[in-house]
mmCIF file of C-alpha atoms in Angstrom:
data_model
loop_
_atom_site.group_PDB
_atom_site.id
_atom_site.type_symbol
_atom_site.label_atom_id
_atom_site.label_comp_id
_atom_site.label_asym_id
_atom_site.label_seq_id
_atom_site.Cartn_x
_atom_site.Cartn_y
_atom_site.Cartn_z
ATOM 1 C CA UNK A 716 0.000 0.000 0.000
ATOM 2 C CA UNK A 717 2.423 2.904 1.096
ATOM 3 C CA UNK A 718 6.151 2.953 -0.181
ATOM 4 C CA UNK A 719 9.008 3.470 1.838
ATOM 5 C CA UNK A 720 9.079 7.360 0.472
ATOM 6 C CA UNK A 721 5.472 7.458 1.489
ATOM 7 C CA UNK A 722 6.633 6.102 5.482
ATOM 8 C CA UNK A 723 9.639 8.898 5.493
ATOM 9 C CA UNK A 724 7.590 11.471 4.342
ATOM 10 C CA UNK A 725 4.418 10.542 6.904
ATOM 11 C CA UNK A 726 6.919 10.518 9.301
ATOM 12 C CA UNK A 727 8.517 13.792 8.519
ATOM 13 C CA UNK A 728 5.093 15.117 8.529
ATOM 14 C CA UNK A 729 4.088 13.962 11.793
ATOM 15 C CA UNK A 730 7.184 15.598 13.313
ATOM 16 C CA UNK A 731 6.377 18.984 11.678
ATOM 17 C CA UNK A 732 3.101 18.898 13.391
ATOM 18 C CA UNK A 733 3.984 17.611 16.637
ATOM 19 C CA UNK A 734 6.797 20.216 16.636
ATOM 20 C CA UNK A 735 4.120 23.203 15.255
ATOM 21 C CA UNK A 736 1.705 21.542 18.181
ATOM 22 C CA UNK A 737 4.593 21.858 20.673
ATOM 23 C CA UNK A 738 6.075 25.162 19.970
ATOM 24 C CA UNK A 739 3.091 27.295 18.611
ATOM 25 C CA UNK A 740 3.454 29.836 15.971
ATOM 26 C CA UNK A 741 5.213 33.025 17.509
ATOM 27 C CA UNK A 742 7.979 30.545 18.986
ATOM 28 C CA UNK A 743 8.270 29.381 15.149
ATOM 29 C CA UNK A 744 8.432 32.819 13.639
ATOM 30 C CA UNK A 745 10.819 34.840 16.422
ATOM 31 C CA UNK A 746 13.852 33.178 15.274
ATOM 32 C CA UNK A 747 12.872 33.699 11.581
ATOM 33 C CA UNK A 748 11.957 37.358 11.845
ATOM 34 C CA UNK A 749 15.635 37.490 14.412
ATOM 35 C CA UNK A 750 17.282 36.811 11.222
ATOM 36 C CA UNK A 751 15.565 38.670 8.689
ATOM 37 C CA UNK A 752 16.208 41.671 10.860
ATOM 38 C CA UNK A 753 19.579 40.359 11.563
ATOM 39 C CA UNK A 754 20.084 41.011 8.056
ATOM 40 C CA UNK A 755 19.111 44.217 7.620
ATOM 41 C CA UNK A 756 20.397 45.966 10.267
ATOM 42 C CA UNK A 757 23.676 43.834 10.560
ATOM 43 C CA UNK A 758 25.555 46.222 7.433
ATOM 44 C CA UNK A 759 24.092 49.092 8.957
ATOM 45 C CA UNK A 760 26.083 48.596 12.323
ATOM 46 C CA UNK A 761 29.000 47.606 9.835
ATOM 47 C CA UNK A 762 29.027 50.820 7.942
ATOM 48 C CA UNK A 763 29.009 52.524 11.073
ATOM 49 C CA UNK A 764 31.706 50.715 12.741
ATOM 50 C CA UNK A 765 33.959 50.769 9.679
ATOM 51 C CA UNK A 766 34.647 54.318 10.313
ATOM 52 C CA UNK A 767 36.334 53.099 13.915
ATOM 53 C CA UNK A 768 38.323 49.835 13.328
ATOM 54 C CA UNK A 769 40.070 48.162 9.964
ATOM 55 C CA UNK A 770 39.610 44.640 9.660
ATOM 56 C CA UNK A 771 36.336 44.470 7.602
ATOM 57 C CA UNK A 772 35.768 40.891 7.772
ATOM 58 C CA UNK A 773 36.531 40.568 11.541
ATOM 59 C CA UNK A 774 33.731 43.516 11.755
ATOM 60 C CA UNK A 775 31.544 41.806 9.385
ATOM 61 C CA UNK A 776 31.175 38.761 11.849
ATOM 62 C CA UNK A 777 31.078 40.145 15.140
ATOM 63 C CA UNK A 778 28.546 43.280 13.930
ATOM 64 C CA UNK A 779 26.427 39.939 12.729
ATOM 65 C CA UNK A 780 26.685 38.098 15.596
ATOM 66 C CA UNK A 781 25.977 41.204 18.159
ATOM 67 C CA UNK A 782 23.216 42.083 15.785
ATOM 68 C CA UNK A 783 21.515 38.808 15.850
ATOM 69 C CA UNK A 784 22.263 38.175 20.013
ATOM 70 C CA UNK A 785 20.666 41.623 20.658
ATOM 71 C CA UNK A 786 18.044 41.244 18.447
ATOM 72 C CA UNK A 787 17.299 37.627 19.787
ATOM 73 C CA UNK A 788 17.331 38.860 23.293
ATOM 74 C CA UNK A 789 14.584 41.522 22.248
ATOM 75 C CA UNK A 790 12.518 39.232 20.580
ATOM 76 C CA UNK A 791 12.103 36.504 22.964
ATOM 77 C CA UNK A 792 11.209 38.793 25.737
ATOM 78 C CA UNK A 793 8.219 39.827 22.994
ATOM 79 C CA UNK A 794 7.681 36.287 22.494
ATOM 80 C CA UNK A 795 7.569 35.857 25.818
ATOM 81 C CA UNK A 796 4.994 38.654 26.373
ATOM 82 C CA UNK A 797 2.918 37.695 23.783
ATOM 83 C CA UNK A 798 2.461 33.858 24.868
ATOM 84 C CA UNK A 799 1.782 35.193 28.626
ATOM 85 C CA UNK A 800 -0.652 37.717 27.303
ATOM 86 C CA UNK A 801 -2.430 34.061 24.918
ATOM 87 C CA UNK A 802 -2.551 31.892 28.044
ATOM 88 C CA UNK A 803 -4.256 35.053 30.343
ATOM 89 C CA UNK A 804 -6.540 35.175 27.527
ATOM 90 C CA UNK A 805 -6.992 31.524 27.311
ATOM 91 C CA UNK A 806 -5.951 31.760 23.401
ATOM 92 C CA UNK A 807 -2.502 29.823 23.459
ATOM 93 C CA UNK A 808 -4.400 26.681 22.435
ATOM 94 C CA UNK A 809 -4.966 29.049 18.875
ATOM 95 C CA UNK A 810 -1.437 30.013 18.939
ATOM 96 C CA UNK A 811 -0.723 26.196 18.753
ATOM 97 C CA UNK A 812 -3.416 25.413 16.015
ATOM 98 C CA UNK A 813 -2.222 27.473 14.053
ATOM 99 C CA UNK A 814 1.692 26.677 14.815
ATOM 100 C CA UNK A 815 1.199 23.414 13.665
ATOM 101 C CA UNK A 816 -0.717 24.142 10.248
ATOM 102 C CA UNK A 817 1.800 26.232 9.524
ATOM 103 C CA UNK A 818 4.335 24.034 9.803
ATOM 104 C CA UNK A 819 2.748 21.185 8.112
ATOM 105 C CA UNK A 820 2.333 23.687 5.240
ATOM 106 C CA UNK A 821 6.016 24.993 5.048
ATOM 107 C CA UNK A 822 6.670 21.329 5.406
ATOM 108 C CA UNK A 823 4.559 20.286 2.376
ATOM 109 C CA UNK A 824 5.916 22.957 0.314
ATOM 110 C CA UNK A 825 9.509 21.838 1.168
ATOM 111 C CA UNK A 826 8.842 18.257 0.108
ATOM 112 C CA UNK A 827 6.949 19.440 -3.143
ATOM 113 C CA UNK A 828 10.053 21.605 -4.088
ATOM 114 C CA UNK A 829 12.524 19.423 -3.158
ATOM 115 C CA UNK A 830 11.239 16.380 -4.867
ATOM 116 C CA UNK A 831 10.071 19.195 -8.054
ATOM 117 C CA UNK A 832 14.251 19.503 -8.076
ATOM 118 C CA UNK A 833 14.826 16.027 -8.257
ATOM 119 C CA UNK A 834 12.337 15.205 -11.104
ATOM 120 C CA UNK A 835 13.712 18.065 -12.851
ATOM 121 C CA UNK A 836 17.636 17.278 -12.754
ATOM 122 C CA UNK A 837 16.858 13.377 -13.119
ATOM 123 C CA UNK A 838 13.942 12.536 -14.798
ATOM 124 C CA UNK A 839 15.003 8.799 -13.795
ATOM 125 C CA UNK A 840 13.276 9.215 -10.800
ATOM 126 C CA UNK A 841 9.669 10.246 -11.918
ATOM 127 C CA UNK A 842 8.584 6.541 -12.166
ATOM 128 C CA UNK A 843 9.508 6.239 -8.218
ATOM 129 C CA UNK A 844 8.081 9.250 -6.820
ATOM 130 C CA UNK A 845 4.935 8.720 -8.885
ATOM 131 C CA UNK A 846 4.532 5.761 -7.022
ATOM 132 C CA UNK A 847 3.916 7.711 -3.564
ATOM 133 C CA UNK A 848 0.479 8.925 -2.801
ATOM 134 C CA UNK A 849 1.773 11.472 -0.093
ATOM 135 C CA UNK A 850 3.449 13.069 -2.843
ATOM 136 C CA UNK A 851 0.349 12.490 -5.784
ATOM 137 C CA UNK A 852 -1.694 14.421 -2.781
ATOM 138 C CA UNK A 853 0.916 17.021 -1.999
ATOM 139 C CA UNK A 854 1.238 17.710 -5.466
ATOM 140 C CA UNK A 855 -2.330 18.038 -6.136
ATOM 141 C CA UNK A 856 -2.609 20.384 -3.241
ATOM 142 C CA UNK A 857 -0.036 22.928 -4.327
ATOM 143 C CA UNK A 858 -1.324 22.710 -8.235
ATOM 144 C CA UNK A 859 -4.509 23.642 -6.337
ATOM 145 C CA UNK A 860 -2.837 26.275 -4.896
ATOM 146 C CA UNK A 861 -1.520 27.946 -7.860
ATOM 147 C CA UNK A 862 -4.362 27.694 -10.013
ATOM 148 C CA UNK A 863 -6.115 29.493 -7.402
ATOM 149 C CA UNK A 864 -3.360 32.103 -7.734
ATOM 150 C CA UNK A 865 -3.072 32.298 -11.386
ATOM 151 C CA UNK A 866 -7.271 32.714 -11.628
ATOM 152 C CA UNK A 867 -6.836 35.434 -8.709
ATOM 153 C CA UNK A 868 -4.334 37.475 -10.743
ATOM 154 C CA UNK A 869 -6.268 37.000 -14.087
ATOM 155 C CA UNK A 870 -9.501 38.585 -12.278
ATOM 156 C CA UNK A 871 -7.388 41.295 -10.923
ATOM 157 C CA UNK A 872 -6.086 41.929 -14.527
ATOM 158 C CA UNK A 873 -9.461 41.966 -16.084
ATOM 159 C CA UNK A 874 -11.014 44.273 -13.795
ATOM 160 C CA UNK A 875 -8.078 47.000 -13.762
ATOM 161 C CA UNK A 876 -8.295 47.188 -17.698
ATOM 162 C CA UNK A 877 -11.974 47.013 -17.714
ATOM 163 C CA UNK A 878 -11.905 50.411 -15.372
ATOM 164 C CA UNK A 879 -8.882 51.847 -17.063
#
């Protein structure tokens, strides 16, 4: 009935959703946003710094790693205050929901572009993967997905040139 890809991939699945279940969504999201900011602000510091000192790759990693540590240290205590502020309001159980649906969905979308990759550089492999129902279903869920997109911009084309 299910192949061994179909096992390791119910498997992986389960994990992401025990893990979303587990952790909730902001816990998920704090270290992301921590390094998108991380990021941003990191050559900012640098550029400022770079005025002061004159090894620029020595500055490059410790304006990074001060960046991210501060910015970590801010975040969590938000985290921290947001979760306290869910559980007074008796909506972490929402927070947790929603953790693990995300995950499961950023998991999904990892499999289907990973495995896309590996049909594309070895077409070899198609007859194996098409084997796996996870993967028929995963599939079919994000051609879902960007049908729905493609129909969504076409209506949003039609109706700015049928005002304009």
């Amino acid at each position: 009935m299910f192949s061994n890809i179909d096992i390791l991939l119910i498997t992986i699945l389960a994990f992401a959703l025990i893990y979303g279940l587990y952790k909730g969504l902001i816990s998920t999201i704090i270290p992301v946003i921590a390094i998108i900011i991380t990021f941003v602000i990191a050559p900012l510091i640098y550029n400022h710094m770079s005025k002061y000192f004159d090894h620029s790759f020595i500055l490059k990693v410790i304006s990074l790693i001060a960046t991210y540590s501060i910015i970590r240290i801010i975040l969590s205590k938000v985290e921290k205050s947001i979760k306290d502020i869910l559980k007074i309001i008796y909506l972490s159980w929402v927070d947790r929901i929603i953790g693990a649906a995300a995950l499961l969905f950023i998991s999904t979308a990892i499999i289907y572009l990973i495995v896309g990759i590996i049909i594309t550089l070895s077409p070899e492999n198609t007859q194996i993967f098409s084997k796996s129902i996870i993967i028929n279903y995963i599939f079919a869920l994000f051609h879902n997905v960007f049908l729905s997109f493609e129909q969504d911009n076409y209506m949003v084309h039609f109706i700015y040139n049928s005002i304009a």
